[in-house]
CSV table of C-alpha atoms in Angstrom, one decimal:
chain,number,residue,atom,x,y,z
A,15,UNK,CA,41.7,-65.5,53.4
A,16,UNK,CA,41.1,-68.3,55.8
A,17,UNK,CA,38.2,-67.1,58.6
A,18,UNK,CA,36.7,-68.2,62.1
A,19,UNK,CA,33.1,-67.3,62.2
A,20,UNK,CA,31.4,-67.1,65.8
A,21,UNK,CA,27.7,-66.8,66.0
A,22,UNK,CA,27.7,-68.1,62.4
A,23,UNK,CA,24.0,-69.3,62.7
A,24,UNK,CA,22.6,-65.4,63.2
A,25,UNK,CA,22.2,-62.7,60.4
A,26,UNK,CA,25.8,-61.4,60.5
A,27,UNK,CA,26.9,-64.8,60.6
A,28,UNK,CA,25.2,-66.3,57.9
A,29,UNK,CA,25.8,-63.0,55.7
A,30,UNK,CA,29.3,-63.5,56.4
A,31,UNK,CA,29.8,-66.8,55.4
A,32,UNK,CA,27.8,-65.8,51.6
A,33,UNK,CA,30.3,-63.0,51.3
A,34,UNK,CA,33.1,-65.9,52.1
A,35,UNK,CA,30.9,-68.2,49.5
A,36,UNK,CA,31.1,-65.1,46.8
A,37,UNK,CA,34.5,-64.2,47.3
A,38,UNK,CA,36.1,-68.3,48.0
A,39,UNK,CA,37.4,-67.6,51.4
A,40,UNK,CA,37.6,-70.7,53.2
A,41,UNK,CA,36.7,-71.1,57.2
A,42,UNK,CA,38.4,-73.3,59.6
A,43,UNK,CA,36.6,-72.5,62.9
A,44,UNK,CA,33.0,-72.5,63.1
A,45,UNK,CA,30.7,-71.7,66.6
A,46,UNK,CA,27.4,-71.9,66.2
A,47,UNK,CA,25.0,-72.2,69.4
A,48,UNK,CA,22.8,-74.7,69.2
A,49,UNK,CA,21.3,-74.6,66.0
A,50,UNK,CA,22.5,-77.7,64.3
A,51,UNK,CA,20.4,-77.6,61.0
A,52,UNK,CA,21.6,-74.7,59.5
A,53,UNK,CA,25.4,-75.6,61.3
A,54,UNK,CA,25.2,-79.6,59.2
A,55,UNK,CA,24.3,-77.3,56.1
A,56,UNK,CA,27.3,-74.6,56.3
A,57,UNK,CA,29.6,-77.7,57.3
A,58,UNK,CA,28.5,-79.2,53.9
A,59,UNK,CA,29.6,-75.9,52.3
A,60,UNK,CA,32.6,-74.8,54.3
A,61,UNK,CA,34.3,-78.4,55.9
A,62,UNK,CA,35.8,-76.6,58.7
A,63,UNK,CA,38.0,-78.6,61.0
A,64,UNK,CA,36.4,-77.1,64.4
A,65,UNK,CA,32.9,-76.2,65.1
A,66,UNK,CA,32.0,-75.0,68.6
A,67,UNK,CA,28.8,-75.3,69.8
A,68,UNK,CA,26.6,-74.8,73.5
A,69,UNK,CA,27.5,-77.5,76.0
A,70,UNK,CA,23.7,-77.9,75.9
A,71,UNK,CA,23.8,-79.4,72.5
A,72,UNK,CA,27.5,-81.3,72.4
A,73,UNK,CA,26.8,-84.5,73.0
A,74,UNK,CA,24.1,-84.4,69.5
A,75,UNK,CA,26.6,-82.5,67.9
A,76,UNK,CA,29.6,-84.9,68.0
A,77,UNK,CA,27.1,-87.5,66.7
A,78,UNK,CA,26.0,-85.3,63.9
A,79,UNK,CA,29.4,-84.5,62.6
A,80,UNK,CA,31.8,-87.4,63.6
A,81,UNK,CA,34.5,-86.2,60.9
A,82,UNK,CA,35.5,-82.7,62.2
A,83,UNK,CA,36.6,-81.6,65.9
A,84,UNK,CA,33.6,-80.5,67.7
A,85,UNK,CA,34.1,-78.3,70.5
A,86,UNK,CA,31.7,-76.6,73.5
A,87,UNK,CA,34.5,-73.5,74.3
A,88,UNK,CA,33.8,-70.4,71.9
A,89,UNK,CA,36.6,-68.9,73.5
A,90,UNK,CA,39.4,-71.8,72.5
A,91,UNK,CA,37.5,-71.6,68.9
A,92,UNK,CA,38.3,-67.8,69.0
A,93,UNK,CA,41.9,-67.9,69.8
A,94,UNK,CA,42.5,-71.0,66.5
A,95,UNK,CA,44.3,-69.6,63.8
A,96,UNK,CA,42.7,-67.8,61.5
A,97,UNK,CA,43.3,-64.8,58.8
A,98,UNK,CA,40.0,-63.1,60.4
A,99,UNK,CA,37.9,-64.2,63.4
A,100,UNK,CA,34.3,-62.6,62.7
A,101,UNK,CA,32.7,-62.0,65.8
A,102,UNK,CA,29.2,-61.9,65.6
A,103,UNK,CA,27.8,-62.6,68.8
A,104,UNK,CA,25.8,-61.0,70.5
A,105,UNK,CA,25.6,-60.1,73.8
A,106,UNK,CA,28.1,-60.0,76.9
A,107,UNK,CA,29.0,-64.3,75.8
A,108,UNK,CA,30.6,-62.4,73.0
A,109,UNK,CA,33.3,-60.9,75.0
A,110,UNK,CA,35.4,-63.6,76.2
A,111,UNK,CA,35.6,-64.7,72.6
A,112,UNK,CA,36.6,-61.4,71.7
A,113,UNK,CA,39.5,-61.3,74.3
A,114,UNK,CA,40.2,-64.5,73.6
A,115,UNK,CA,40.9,-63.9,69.9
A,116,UNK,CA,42.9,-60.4,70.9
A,117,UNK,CA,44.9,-62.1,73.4
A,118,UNK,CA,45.9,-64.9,70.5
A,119,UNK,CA,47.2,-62.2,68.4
A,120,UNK,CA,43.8,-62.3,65.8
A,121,UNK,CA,42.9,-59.8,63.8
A,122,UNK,CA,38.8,-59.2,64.9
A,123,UNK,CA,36.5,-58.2,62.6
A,124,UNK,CA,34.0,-57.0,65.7
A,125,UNK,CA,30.0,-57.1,65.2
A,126,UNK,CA,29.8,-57.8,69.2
A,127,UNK,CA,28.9,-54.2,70.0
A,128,UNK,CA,28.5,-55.0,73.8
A,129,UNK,CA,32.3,-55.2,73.5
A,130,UNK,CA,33.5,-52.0,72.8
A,131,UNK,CA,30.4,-50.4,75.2
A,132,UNK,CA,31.0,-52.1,78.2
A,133,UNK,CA,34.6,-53.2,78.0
A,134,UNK,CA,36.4,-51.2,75.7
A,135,UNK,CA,39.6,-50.9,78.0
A,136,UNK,CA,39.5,-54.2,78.9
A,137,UNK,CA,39.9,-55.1,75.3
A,138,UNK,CA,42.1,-52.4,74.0
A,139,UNK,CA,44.2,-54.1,76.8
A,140,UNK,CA,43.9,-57.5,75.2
A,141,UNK,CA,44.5,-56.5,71.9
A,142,UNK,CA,48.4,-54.6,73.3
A,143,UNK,CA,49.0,-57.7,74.7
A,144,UNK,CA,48.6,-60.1,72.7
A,145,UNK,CA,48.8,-58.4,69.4
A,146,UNK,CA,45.6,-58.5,68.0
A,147,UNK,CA,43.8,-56.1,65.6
A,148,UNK,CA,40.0,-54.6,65.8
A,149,UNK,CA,37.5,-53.4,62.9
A,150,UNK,CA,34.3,-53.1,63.6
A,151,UNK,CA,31.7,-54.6,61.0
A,152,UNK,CA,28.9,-52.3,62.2
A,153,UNK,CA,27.8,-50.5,58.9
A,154,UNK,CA,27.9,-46.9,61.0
A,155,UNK,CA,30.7,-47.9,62.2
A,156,UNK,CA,32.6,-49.7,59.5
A,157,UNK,CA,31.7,-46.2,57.4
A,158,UNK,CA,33.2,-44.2,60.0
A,159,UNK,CA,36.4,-46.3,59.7
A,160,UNK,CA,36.1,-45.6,55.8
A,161,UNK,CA,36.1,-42.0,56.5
A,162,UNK,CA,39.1,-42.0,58.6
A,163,UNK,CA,41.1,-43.4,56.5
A,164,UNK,CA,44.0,-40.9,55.3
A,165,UNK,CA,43.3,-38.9,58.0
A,166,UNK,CA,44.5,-37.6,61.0
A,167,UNK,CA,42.2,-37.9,64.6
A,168,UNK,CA,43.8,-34.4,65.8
A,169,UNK,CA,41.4,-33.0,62.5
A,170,UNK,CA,38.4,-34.7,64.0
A,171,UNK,CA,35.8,-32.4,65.0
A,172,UNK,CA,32.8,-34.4,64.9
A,173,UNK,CA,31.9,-38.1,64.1
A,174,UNK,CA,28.2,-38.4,62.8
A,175,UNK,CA,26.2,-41.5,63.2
A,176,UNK,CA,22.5,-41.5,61.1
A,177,UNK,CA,19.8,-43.3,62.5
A,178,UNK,CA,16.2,-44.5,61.2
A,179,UNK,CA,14.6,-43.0,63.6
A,180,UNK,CA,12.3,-46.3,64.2
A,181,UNK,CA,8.6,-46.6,64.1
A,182,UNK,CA,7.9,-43.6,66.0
A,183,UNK,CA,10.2,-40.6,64.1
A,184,UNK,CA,6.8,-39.3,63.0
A,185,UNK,CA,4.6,-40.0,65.5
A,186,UNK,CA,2.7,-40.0,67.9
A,187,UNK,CA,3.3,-37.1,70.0
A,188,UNK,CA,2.5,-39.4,73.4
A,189,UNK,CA,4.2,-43.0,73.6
A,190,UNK,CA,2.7,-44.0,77.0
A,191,UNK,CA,0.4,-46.1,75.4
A,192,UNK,CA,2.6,-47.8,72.7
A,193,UNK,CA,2.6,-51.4,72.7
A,194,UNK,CA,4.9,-53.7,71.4
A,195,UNK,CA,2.7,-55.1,68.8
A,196,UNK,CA,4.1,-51.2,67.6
A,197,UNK,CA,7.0,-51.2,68.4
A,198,UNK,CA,8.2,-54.0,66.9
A,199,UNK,CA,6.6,-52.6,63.6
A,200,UNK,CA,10.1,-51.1,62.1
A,201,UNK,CA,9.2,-49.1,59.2
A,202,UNK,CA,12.9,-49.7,57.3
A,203,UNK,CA,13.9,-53.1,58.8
A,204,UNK,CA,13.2,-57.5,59.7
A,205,UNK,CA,15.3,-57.2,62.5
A,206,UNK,CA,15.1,-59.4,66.0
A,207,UNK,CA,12.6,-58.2,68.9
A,208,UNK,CA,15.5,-56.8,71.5
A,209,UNK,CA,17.2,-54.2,68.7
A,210,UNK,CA,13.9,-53.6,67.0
A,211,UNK,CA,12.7,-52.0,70.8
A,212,UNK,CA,16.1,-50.5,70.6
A,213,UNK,CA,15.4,-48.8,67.6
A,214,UNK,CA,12.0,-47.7,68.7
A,215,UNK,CA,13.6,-45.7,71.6
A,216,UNK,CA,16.8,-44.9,69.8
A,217,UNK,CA,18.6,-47.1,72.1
A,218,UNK,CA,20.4,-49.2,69.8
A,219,UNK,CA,21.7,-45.3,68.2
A,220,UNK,CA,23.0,-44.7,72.0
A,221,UNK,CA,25.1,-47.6,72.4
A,222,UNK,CA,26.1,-46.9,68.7
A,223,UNK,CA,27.3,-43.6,69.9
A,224,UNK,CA,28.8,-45.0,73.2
A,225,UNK,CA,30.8,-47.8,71.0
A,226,UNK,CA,32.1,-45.4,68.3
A,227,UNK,CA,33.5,-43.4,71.2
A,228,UNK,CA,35.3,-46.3,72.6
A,229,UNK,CA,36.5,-47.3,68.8
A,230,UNK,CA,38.2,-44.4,67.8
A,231,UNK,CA,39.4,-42.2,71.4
A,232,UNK,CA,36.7,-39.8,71.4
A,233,UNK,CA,35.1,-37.9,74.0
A,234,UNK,CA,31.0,-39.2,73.6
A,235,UNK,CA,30.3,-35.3,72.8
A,236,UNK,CA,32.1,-35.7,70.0
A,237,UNK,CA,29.9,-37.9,68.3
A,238,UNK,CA,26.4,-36.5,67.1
A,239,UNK,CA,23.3,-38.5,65.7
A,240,UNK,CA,21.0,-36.9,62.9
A,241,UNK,CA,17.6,-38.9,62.3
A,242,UNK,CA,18.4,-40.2,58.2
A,243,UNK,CA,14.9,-42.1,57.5
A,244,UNK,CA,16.4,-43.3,53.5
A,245,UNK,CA,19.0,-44.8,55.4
A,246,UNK,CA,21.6,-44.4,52.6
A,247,UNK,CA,24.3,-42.6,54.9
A,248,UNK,CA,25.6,-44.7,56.9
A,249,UNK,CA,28.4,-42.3,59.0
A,250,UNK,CA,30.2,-38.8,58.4
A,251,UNK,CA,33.2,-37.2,59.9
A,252,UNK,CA,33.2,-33.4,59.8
A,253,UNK,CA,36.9,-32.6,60.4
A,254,UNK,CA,38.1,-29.3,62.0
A,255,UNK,CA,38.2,-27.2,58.7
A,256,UNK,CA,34.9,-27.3,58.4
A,257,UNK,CA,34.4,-30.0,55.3
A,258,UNK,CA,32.5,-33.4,55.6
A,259,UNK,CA,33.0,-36.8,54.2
A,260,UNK,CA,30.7,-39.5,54.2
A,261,UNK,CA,29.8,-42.7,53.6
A,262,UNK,CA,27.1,-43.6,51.6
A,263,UNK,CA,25.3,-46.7,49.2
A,264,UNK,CA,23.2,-49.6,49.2
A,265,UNK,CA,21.6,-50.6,52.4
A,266,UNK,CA,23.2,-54.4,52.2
A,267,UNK,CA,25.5,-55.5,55.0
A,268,UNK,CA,26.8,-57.7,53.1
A,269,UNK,CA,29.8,-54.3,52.1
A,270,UNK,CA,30.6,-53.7,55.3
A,271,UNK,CA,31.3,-57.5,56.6
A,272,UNK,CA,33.6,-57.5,53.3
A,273,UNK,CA,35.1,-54.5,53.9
A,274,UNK,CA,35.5,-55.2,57.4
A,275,UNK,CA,37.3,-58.4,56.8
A,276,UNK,CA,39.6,-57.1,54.2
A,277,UNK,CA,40.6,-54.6,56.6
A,278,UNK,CA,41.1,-56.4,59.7
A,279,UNK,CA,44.8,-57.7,59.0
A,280,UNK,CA,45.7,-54.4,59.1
A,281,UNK,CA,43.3,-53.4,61.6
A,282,UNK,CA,43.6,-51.1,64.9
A,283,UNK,CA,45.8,-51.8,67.5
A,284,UNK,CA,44.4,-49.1,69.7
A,285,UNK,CA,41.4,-46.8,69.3
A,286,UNK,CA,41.6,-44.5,66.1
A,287,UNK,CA,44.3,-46.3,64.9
A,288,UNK,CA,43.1,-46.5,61.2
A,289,UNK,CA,45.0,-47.6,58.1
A,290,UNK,CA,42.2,-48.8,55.5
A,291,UNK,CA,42.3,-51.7,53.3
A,292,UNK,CA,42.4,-52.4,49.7
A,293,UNK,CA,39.5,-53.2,48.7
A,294,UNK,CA,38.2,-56.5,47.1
A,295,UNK,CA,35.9,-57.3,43.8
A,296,UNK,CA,32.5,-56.3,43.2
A,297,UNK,CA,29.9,-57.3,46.2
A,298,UNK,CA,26.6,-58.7,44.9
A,299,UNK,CA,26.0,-56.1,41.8
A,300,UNK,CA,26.2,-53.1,43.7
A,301,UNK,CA,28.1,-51.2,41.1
A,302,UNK,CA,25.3,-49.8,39.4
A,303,UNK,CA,23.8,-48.6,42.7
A,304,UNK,CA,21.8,-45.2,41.4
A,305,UNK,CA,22.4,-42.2,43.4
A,306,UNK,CA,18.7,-40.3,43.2
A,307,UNK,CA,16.0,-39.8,45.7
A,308,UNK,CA,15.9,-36.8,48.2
A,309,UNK,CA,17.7,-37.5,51.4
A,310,UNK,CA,16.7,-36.2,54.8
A,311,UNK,CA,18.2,-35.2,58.2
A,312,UNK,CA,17.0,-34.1,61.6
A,313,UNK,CA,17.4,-33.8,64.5
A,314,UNK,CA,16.8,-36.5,67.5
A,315,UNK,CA,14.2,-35.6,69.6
A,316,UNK,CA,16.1,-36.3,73.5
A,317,UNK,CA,12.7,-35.9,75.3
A,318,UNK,CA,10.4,-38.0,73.4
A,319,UNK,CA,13.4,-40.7,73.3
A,320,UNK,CA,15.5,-40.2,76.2
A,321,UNK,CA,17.5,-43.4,76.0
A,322,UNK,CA,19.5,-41.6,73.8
A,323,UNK,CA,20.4,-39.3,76.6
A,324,UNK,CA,20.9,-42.4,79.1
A,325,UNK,CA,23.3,-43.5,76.5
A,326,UNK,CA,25.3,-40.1,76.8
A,327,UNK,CA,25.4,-40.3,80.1
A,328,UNK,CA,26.4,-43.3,80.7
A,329,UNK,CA,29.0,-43.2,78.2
A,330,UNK,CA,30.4,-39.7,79.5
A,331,UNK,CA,30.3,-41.4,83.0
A,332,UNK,CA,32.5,-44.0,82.3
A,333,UNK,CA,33.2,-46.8,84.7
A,334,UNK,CA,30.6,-49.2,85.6
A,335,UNK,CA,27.6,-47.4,84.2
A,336,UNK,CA,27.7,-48.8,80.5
A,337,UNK,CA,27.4,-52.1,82.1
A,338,UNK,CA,24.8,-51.0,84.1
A,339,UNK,CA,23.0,-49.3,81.1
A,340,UNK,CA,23.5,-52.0,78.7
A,341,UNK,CA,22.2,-55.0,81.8
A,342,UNK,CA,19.2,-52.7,82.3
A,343,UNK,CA,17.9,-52.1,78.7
A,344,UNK,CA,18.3,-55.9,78.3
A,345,UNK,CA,16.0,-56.9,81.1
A,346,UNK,CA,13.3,-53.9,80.5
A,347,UNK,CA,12.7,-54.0,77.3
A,348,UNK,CA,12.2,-57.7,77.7
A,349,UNK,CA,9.8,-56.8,80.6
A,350,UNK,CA,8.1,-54.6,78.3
A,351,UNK,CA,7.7,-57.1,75.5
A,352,UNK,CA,6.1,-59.4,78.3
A,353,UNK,CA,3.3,-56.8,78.9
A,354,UNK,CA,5.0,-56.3,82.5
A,355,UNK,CA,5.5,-52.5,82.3
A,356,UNK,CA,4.9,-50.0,79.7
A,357,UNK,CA,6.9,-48.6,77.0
A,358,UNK,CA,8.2,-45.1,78.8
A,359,UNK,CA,8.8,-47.4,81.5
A,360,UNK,CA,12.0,-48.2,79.7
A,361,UNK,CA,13.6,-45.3,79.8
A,362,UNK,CA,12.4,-44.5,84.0
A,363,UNK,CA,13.9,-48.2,85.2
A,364,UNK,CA,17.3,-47.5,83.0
A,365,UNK,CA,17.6,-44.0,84.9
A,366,UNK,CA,17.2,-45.5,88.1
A,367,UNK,CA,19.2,-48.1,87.9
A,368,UNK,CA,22.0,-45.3,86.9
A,369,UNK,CA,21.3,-43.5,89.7
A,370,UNK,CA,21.8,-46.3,92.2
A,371,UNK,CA,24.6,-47.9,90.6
A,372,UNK,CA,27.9,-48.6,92.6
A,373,UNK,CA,31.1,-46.7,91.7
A,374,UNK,CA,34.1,-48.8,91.3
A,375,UNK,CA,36.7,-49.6,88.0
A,376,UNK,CA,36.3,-51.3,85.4
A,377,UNK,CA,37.7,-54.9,85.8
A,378,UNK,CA,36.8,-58.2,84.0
A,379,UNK,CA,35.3,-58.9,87.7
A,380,UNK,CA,33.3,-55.7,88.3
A,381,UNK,CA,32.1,-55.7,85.0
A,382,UNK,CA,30.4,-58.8,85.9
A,383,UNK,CA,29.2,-58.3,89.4
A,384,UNK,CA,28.1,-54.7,88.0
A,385,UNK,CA,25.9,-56.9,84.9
A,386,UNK,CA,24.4,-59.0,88.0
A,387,UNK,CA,23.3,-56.6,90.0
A,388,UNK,CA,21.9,-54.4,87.4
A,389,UNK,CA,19.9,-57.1,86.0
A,390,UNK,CA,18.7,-57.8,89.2
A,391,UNK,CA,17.5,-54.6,90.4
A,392,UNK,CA,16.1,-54.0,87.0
A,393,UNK,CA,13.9,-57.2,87.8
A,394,UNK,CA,13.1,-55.7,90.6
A,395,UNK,CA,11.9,-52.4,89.9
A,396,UNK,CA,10.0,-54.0,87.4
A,397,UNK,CA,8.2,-56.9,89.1
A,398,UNK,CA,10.3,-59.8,86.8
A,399,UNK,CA,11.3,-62.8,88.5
A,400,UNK,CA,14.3,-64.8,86.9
């Protein structure tokens, strides 16, 4: 298996390339941003031919690695050839990379969620027409993808996402005065400040919901969140006869980026077109995994954490109010982590900015005038200058 890595410097990144390391995949295409410590140390390990990296940093970088083809265009990285591009960037940067890839006939193994929740005809689109394959490395939704496989969508009756539940799934009762010194306390995960605020306000679970949607051709009421504080199951599907299958094990996501590359060959041409993988050796001594402990579900409180309900609606509107929803969260929780406005501020700036958003379709330009605007009326409404 030969791979392209972009974002190879974050978490999925660099968890990707030790499940390449494990299982002796080789990569040909790093991009890496701008940090060009830990790039010189997986060049040591990998020798790719290409490494991408931000204009900023370009001119530094060609001196650092004189020997290899060093690049400032993610995008023409993307579309190299490749057995699996791993997409792990985050943010709307990552989608250009993502069509890029699609368009070149890749397969994508997708951990870029913003692609499938603000763009995901745009890059269903891509992938017809240029051949290219999507699996999502997402552990909900990667488990989802396990679930499907051997089945039919027409049995579909429900797709169930778990969730944390964050700091606050227990309490208190009243968040106004939460501050992010607390909300950046996850009580199951080291993750970075944006998705750990995500998590706090189930956020992240809403664009989750509004992404697996997009994924697999299914109405956003068709996919249900339970609160799962063990964190062990990762995704059920409850198919129209009533049973359930889910996915379950070891909270390492480490399986799912080698599941998700195995898979992506073979990967989905269009949403919910699943066809599994074989699957490959052992993934860092999992096997004797123990299945004990009590497991728990609940339900998601919508009023104490209505940016799960944003999400919904946003999703169920369609159009130009993902991009909206997902431009807005961006700039207010970073507001909120500023000590600008106040934690149930989030949620009221989102809304409005729903509210006042312009109708329109969804094109590669609207979706970035729509990201613009939204990010500039959220600075608005909450006093931020840019």
């Amino acid at each position: 298996m030969r791979l392209t890595v972009l974002g190879s410097t974050g978490s999925i990144g660099t968890q990707t390339l030790a499940v390449a390391h494990e299982r002796g995949w080789s990569v040909g295409t790093l991009a890496a941003g701008r940090n060009l410590d830990l790039l010189a140390e997986q060049i040591r390990t990998f020798t790719p031919e290409v490494v991408s990296v931000d204009a900023s940093v370009y001119v530094a970088a060609r001196a650092l690695f004189p020997h290899h083809t060093v690049i400032a265009d993610v995008a023409e990285a993307a579309s190299r050839p490749a057995d699996v591009v791993v997409n792990a960037m985050s943010g709307l940067i990552g989608l250009e990379p993502t069509r890029a890839a699609l368009l070149a006939g890749r397969a994508v193994a997708l951990a870029t969620k913003e692609a499938m929740v603000t763009a995901a005809h745009l890059i269903w689109d891509a992938a017809a027409q240029g051949g290219g394959r999507v699996v999502p490395v997402d552990s909900e939704h990667t488990g989802v993808y396990q679930c499907l496989t051997g089945e039919h969508m027409e049995d579909v009756a429900e797709v169930i996402l778990t969730a944390s539940g964050g700091p606050f799934r227990d309490g208190p009762p009243d968040l106004r005065g939460v501050t992010p010194e607390q909300a950046l306390k996850h009580p199951s995960w080291a993750m970075g400040p944006k998705i750990t605020i995500d998590s706090s306000t189930l956020m992240n679970k809403g664009l989750e919901v509004m992404e697996c949607a997009s994924l697999y051709g299914l109405p956003m009421a068709q996919v249900g969140v339970v609160i799962h504080p063990q964190s062990l199951v990762h995704a059920a599907v409850r198919f129209r006869d009533g049973s359930l299958k889910a996915q379950f094990g070891p909270t390492d996501m480490r399986l799912p980026i080698a599941y998700a590359i195995d898979a992506a060959p073979t990967g989905m041409t269009r949403p919910g077109d699943v066809r599994g993988a074989r699957r490959g050796p052992e993934v860092a001594g999992h096997l004797g995994w123990p299945l004990r402990g009590e497991w728990e579900f609940r339900e998601p409180d919508l009023e104490r954490f209505p940016c799960l309900a944003l999400a919904y609606r946003a999703g169920e509107a369609a159009g130009l109010l993902p991009v909206a929803l997902n431009a807005a969260d961006e700039v207010a929780v970073d507001a909120f982590l500023a000590g600008q406005i106040g934690y149930l501020d989030i949620p009221r700036v989102i809304e409005q900015v729903l509210d006042e958003t312009p109708g329109g379709d969804l094109t590669w330009d609207t979706l970035r005038d729509t990201d613009r605007w939204a990010r500039a009326r959220t600075r608005e409404l909450t006093g931020v200058t840019a």
